[in-house]
mmCIF file of C-alpha atoms and ligand atoms in Angstrom:
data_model
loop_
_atom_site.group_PDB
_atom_site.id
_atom_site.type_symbol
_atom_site.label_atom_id
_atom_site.label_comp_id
_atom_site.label_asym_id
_atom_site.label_seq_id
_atom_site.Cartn_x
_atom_site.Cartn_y
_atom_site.Cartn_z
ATOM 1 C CA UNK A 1 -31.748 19.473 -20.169
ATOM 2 C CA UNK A 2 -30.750 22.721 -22.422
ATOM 3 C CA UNK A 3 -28.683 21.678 -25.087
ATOM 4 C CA UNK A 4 -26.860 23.998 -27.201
ATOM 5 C CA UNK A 5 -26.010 21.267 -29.878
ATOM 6 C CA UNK A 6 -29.670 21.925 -30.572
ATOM 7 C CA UNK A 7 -31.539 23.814 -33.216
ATOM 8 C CA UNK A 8 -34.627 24.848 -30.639
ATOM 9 C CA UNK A 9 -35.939 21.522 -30.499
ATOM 10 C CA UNK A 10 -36.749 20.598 -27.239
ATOM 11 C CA UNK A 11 -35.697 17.207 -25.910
ATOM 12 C CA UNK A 12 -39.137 15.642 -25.164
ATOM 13 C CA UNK A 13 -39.923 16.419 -29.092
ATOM 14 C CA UNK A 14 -36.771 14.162 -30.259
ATOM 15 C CA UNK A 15 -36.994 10.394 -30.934
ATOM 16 C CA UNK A 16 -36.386 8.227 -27.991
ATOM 17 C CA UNK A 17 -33.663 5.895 -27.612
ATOM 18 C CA UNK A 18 -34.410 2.810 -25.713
ATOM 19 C CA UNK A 19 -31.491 1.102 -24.443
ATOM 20 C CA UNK A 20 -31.096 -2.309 -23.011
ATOM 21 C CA UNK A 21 -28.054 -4.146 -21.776
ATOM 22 C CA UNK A 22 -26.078 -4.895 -18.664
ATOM 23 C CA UNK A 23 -25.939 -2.326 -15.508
ATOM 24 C CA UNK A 24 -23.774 -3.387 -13.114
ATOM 25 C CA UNK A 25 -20.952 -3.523 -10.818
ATOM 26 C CA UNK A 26 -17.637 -3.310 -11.726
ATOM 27 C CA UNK A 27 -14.140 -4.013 -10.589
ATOM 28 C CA UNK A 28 -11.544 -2.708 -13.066
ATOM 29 C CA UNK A 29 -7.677 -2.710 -13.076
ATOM 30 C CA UNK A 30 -5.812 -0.845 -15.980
ATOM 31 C CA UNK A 31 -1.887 0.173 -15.826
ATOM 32 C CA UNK A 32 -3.365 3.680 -14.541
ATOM 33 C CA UNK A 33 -4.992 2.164 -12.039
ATOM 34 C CA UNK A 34 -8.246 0.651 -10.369
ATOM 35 C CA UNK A 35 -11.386 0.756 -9.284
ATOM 36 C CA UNK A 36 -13.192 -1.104 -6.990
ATOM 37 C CA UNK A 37 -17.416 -1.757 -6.940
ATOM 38 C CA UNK A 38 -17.815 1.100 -9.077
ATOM 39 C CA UNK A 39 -20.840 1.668 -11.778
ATOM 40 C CA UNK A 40 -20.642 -0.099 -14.680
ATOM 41 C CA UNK A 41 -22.672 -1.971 -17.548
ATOM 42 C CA UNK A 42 -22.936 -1.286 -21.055
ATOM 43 C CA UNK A 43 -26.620 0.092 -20.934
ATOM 44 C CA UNK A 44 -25.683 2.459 -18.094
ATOM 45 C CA UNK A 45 -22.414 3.572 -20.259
ATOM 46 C CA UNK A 46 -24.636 3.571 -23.205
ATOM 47 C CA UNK A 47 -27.775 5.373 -21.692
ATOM 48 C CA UNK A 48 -25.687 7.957 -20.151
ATOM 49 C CA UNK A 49 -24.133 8.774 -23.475
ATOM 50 C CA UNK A 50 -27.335 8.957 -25.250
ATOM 51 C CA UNK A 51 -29.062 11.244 -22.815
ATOM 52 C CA UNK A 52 -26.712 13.785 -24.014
ATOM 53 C CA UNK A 53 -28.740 14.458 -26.951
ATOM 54 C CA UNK A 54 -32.502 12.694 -27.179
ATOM 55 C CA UNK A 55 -34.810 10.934 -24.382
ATOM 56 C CA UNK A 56 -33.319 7.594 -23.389
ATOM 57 C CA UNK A 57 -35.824 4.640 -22.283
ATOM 58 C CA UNK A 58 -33.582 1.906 -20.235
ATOM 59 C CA UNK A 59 -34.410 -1.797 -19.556
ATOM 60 C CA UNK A 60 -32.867 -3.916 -17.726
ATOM 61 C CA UNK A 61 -32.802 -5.370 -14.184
ATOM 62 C CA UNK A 62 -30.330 -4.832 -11.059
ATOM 63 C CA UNK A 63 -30.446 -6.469 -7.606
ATOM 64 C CA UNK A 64 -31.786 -5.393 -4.117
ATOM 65 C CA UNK A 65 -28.084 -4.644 -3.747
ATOM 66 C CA UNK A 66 -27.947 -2.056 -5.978
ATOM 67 C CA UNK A 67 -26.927 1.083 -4.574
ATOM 68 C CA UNK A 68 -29.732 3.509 -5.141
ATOM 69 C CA UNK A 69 -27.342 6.638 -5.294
ATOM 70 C CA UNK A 70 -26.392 4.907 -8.502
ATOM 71 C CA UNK A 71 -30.327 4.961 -9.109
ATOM 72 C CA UNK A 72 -30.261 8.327 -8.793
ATOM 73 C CA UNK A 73 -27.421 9.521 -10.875
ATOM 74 C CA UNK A 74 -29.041 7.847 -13.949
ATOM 75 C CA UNK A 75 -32.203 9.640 -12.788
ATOM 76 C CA UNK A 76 -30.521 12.962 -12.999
ATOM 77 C CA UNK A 77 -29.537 12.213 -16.369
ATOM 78 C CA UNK A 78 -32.840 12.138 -17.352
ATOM 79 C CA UNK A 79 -33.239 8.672 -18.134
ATOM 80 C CA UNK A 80 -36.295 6.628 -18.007
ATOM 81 C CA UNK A 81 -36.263 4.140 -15.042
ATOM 82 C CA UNK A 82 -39.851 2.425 -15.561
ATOM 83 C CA UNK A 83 -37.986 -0.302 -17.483
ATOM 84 C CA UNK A 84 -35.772 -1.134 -15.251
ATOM 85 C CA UNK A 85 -36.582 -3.554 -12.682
ATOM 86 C CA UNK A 86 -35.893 -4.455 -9.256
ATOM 87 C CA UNK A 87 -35.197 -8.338 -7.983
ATOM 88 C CA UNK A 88 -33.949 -9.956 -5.348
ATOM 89 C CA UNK A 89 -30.566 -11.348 -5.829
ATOM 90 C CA UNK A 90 -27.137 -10.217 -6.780
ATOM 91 C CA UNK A 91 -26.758 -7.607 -9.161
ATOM 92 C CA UNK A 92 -24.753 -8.211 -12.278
ATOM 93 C CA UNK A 93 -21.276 -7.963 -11.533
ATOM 94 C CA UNK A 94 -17.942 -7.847 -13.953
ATOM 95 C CA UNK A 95 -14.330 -7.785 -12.911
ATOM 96 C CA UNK A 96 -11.472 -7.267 -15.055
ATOM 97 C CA UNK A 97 -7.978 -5.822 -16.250
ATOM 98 C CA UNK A 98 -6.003 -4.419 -19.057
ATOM 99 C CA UNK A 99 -2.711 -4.507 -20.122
ATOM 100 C CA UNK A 100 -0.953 -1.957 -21.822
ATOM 101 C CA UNK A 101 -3.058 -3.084 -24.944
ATOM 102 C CA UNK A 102 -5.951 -1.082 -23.989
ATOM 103 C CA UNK A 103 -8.160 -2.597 -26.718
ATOM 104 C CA UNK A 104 -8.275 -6.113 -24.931
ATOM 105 C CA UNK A 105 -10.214 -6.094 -22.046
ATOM 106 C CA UNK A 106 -9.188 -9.675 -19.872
ATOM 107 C CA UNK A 107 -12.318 -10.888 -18.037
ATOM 108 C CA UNK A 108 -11.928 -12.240 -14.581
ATOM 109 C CA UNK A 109 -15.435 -12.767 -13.649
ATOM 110 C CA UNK A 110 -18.728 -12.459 -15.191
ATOM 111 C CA UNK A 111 -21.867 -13.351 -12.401
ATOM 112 C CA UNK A 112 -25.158 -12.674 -14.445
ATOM 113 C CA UNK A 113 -26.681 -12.599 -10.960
ATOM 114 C CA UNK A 114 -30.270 -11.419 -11.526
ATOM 115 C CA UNK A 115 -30.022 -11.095 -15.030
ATOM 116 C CA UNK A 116 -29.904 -14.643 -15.431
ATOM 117 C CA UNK A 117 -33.700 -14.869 -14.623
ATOM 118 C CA UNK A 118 -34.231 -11.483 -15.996
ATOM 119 C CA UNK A 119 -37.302 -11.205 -18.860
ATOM 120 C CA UNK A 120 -37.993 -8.259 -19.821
ATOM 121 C CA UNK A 121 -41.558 -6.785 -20.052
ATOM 122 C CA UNK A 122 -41.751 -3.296 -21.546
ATOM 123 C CA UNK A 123 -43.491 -0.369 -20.051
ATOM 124 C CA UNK A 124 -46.567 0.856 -23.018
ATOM 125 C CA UNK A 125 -44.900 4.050 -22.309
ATOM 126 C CA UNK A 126 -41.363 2.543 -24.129
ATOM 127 C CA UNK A 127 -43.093 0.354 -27.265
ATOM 128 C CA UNK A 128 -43.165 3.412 -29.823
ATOM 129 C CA UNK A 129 -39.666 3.473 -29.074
ATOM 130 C CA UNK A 130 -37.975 4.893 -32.381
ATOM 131 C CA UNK A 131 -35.134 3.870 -32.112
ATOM 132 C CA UNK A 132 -33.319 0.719 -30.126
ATOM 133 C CA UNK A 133 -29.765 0.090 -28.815
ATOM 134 C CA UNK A 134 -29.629 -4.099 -28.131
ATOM 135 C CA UNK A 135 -26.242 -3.030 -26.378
ATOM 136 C CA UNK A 136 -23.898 -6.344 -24.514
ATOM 137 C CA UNK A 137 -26.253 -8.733 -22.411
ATOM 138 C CA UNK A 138 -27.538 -12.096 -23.809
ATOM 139 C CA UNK A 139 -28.796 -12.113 -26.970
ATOM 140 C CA UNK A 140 -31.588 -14.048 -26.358
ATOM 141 C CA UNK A 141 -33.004 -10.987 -24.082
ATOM 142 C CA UNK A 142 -32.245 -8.993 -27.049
ATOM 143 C CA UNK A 143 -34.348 -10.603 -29.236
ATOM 144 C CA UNK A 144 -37.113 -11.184 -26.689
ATOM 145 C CA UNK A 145 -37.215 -6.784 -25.928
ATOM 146 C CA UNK A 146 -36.971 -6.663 -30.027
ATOM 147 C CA UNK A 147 -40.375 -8.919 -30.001
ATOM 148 C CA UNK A 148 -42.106 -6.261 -27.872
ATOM 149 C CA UNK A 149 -41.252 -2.806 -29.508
ATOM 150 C CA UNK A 150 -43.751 -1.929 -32.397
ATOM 151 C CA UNK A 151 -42.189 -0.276 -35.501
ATOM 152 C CA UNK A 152 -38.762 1.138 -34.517
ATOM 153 C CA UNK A 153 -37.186 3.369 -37.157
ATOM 154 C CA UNK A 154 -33.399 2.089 -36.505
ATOM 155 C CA UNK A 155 -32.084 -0.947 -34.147
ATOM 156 C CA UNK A 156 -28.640 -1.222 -33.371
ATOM 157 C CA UNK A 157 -26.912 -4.129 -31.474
ATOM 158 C CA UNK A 158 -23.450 -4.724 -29.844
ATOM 159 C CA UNK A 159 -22.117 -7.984 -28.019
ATOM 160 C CA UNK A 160 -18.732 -9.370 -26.950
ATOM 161 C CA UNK A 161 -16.540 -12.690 -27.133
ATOM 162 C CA UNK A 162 -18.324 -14.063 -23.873
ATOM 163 C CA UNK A 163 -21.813 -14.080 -26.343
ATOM 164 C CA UNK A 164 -19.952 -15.160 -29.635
ATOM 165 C CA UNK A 165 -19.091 -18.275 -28.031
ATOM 166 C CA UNK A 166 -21.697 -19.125 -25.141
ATOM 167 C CA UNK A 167 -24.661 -18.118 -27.715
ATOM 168 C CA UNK A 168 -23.948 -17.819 -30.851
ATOM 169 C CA UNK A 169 -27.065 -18.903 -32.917
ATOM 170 C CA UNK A 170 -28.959 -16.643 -31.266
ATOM 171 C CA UNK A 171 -26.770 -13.737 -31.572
ATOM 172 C CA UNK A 172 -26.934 -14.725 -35.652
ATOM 173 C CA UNK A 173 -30.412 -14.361 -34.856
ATOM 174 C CA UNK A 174 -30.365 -10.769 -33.451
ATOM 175 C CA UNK A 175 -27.800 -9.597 -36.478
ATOM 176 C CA UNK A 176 -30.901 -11.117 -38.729
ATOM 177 C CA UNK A 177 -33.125 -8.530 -37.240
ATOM 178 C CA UNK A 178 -31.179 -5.293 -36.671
ATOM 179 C CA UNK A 179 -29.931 -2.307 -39.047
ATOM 180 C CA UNK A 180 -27.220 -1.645 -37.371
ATOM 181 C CA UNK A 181 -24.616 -3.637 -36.024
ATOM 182 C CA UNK A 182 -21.723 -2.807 -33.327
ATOM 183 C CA UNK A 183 -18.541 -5.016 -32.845
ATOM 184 C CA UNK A 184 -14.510 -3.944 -32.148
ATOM 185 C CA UNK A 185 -12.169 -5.939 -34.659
ATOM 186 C CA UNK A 186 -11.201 -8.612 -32.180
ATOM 187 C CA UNK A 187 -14.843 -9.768 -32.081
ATOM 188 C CA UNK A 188 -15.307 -9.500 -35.793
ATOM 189 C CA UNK A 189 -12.438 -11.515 -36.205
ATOM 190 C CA UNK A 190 -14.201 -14.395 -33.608
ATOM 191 C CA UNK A 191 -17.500 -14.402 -35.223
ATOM 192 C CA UNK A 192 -16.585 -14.715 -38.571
ATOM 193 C CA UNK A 193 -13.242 -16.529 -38.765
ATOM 194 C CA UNK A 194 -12.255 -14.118 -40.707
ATOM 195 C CA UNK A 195 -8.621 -12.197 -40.001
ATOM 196 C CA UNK A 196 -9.348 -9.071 -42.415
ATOM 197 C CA UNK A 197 -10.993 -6.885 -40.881
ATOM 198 C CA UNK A 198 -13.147 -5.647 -44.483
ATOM 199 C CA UNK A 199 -14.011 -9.021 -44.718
ATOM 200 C CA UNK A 200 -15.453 -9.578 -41.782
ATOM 201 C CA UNK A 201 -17.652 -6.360 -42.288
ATOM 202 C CA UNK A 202 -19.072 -7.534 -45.539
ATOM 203 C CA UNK A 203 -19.399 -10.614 -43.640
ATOM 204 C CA UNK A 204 -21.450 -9.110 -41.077
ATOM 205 C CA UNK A 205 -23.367 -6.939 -43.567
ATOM 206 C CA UNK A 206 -24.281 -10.252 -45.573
ATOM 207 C CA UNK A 207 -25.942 -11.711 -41.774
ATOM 208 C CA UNK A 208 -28.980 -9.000 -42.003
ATOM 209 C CA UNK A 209 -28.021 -5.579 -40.809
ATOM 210 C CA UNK A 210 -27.448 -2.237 -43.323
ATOM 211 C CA UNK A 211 -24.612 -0.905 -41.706
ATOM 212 C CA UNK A 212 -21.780 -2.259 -39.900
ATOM 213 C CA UNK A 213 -19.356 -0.472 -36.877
ATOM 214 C CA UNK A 214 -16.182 -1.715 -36.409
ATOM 215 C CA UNK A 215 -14.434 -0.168 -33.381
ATOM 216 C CA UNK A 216 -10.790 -0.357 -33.269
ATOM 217 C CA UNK A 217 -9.887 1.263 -29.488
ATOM 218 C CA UNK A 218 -7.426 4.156 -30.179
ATOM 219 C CA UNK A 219 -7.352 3.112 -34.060
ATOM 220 C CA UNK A 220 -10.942 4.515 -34.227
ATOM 221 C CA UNK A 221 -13.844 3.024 -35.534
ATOM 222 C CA UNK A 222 -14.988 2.272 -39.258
ATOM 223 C CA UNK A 223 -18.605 2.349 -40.175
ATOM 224 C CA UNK A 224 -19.409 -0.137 -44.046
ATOM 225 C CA UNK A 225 -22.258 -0.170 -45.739
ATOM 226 C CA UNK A 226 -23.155 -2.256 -48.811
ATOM 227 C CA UNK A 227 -22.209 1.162 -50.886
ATOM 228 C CA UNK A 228 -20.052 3.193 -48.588
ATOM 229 C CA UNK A 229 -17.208 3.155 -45.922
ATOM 230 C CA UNK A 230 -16.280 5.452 -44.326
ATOM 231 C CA UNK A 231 -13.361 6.177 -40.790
ATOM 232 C CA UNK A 232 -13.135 8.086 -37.846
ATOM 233 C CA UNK A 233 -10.271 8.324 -35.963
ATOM 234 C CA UNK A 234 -9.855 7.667 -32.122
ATOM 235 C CA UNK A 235 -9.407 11.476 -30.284
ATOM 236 C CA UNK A 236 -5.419 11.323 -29.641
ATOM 237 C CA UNK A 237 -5.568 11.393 -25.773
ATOM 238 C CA UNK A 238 -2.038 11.322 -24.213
ATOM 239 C CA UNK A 239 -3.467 9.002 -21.072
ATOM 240 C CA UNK A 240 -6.293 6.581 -20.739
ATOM 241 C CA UNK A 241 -7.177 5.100 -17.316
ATOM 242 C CA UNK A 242 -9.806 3.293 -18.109
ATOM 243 C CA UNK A 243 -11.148 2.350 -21.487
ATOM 244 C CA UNK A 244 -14.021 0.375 -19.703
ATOM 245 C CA UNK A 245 -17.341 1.214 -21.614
ATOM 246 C CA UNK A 246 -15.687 2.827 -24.289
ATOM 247 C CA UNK A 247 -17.408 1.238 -26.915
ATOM 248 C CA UNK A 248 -20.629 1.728 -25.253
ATOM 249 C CA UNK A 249 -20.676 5.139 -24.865
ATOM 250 C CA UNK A 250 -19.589 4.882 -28.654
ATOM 251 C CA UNK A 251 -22.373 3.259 -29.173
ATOM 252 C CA UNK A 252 -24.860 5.588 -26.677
ATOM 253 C CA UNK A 253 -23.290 8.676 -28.885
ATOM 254 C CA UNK A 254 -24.175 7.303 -32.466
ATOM 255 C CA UNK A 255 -27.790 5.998 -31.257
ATOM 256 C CA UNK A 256 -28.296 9.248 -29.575
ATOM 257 C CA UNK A 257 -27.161 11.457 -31.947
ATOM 258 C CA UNK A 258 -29.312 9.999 -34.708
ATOM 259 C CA UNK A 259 -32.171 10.175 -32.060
ATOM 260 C CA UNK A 260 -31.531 13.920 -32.130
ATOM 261 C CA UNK A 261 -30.995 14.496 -35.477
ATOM 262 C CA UNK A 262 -33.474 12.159 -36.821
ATOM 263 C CA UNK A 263 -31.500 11.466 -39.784
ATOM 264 C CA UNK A 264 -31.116 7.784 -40.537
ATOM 265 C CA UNK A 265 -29.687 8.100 -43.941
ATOM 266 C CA UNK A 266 -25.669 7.210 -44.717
ATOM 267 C CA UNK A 267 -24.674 11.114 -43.836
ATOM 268 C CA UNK A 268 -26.391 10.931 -40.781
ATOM 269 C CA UNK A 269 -25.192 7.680 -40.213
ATOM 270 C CA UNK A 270 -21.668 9.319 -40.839
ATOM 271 C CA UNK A 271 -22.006 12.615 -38.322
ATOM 272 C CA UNK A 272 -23.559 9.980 -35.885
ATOM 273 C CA UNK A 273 -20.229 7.561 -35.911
ATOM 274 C CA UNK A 274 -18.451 11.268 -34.972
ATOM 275 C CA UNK A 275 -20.183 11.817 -32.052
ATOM 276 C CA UNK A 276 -19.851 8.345 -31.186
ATOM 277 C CA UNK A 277 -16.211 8.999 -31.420
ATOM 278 C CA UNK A 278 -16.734 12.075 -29.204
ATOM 279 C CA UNK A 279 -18.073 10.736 -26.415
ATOM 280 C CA UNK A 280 -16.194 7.933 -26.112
ATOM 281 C CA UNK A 281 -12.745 9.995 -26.047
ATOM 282 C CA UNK A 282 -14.305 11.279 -23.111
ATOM 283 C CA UNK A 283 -15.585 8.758 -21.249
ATOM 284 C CA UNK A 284 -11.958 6.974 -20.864
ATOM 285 C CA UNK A 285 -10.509 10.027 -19.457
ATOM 286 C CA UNK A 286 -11.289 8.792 -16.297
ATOM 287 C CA UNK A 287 -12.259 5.710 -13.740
ATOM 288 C CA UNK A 288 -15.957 3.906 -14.734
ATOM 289 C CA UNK A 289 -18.553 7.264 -15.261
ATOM 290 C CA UNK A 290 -17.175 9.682 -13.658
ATOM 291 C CA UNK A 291 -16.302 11.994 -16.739
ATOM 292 C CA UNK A 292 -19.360 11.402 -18.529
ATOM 293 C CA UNK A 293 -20.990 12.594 -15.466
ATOM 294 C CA UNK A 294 -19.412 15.992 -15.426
ATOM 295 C CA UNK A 295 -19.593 16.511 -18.896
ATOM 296 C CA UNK A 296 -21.081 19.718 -20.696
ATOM 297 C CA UNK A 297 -22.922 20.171 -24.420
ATOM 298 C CA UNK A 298 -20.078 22.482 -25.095
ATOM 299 C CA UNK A 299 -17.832 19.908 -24.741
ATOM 300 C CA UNK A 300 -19.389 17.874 -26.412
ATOM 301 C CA UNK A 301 -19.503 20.286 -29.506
ATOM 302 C CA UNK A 302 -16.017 21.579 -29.183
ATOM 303 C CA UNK A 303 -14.479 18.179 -29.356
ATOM 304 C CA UNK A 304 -16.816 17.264 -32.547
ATOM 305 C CA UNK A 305 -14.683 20.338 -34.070
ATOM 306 C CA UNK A 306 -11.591 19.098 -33.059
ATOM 307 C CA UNK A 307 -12.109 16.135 -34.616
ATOM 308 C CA UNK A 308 -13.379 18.043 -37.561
ATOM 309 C CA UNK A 309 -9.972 19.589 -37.303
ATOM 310 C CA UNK A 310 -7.884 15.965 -36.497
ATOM 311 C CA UNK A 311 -9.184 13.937 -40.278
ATOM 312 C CA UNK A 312 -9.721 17.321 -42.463
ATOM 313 C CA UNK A 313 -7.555 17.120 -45.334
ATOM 314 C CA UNK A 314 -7.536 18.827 -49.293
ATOM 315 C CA UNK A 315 -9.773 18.002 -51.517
ATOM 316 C CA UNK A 316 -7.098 16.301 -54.688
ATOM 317 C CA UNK A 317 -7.840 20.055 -56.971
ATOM 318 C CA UNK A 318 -7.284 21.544 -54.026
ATOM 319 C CA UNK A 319 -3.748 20.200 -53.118
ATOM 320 C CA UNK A 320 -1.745 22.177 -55.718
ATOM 321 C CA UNK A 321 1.489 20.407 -55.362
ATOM 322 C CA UNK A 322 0.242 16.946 -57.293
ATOM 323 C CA UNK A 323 1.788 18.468 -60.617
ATOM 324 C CA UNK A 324 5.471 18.815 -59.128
ATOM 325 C CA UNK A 325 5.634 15.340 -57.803
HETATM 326 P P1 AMP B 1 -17.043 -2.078 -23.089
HETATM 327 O O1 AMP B 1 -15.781 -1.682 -22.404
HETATM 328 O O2 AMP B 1 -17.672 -0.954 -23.828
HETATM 329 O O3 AMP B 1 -16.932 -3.303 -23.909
HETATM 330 O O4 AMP B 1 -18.102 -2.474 -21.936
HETATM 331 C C1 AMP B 1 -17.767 -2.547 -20.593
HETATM 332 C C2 AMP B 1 -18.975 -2.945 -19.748
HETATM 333 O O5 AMP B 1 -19.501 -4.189 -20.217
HETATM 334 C C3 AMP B 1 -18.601 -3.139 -18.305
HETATM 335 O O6 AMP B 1 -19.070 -2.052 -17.541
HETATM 336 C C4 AMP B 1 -19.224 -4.477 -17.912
HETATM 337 O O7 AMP B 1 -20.070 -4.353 -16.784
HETATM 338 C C5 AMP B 1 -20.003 -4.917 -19.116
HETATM 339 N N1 AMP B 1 -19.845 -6.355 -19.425
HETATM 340 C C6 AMP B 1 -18.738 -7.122 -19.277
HETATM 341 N N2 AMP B 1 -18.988 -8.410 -19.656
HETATM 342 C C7 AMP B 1 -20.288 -8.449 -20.076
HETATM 343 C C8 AMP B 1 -21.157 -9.479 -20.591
HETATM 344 N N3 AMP B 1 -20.737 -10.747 -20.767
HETATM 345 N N4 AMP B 1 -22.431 -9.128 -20.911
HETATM 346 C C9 AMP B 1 -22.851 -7.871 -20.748
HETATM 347 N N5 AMP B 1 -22.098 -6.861 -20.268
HETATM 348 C C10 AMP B 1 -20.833 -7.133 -19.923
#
């Protein structure tokens, strides 16, 4: 795939991203509107994202039910299926609404289906992964695809409520082992009793990772370090019909983007947590993947300048008008 965010490095010379997590079916009702049995998953959100800029490695598992146009499309994004296995059984499926609080999604069903048997056994082709997105699925398959890759530069996890409280030790397990750790405030909040929000980030930090991600929905997402924090905004969209996968493709952005850039330091870390926030502004534009799916490199670029644009502000010398206050 040509990509003009580039600077001539071709795609298969970038670090990979291997990505595992849920791919699914969804059913999703938001105040905009609904839709039924579409695509969903956080790995497929994720993956999706991350193809945008480096090769993407996915694991995971879907049913013989799985439609195999929806094969295809992730195919066409250039992402590696060897990882992802076939079973017999029902594909993981998730139904659920919003209110007009966007940033709280309401679960109405959760069937595991084949993932509930699911173990996953890497491809040799995916163990030199370099780097690893553990994005929302059980932690204890996290930890068990963790066991198998070799010497990954960067691993970066996510979960959600339903994991806090079903499986909680060995989610404290995965934070143990990562670098990088993904959760929106409402989940910070759960798994560390904690109602500020800074808090709950050191918090985090103190369990094992580097660097902490809090995602706030359309408050925009705040990356802490032991020595540095730093904020994004959300992209000011007028309308969002479906936040589904949001943080996901967040998450797909940031992973990919250091994938491409190969820069693992706190600047990079920075630039990544920007693209993160550029992809997903566009990915709740519309209904489950369809705007990812049309969605260009220039795009992509000229809403990393907008944002540029959206939290630039004077440097204090700069201001001139300190003196007159
Ligand atoms: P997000 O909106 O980014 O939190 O993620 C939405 C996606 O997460 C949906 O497409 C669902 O299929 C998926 N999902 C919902 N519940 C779970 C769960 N318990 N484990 C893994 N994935 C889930």
């Amino acid at each position: 795939m040509h990509n003009p965010l580039s600077s001539g490095v071709p795609n298969s010379a970038r670090g990979k991203v291997l990505v595992v997590g849920s791919i699914g079916i969804d059913c999703v009702k938001t105040p905009l509107g609904e839709a039924n049995d579409v695509l969903g998953g956080a790995a497929t959100y994720a993956s999706v994202s991350a193809s945008f800029f480096a090769p993407v490695l996915l694991v995971g598992v879907v049913g013989d039910d799985f439609p195999s146009a929806y094969l295809d499309l992730l195919a066409s994004h250039g992402i590696d299926l060897q990882g992802l296995q076939r079973a017999n059984g029902e594909t993981f499926r998730w139904s659920g609404f919003y209110d007009y609080d966007l940033n709280q999604a309401h679960s109405l069903d959760t069937r595991l289906g084949v993932f509930a048997s699911f173990h996953p056994t890497l491809p040799a082709s995916y163990l030199d992964a370099e780097y690893v997105l553990l994005a929302n699925i059980d932690p204890e398959l996290q930890l068990e695809v963790l066991e198998q890759v070799r010497k990954p530069r960067l691993v970066a996890c996510d979960t959600m409520n339903f994991w806090i409280s079903g499986k909680r030790d060995a989610l404290v397990d995965v934070l143990g082992k990562v670098d990088l750790a993904f959760m929106n405030d409402a989940e910070a909040r759960q798994l560390t009793g904690t109602m500020s929000i800074v808090k709950a980030a050191r918090e985090i930090l103190r369990m094992g990772p580097s660097y902490v991600v809090i995602k706030k929905g359309e408050h925009g997402a705040t990356l802490f370090s032991a020595t540095d924090t730093f904020s994004v905004p959300a992209y000011p969209l007028e309308e969002v019909p479906d936040p589904t996968g949001a943080g996901d493709s967040f998450e797909g952005g940031v992973l990919g983007f250091i994938a491409y850039s190969g820069d693992i330091s706190e600047h990079g870390l920075r630039k990544g947590v920007v693209y993160g926030s550029v992809m997903a502004s566009f990915n709740v534009e519309e209904f489950s993947l369809r705007r990812m799916l049309r969605l260009s490199h220039s795009e992509i670029a000229a809403r990393y300048r907008e944002f540029k644009r959206l939290a630039f502000f004077e440097a204090l010398e700069d201001a001139g008008d300190l003196e007159a206050l």
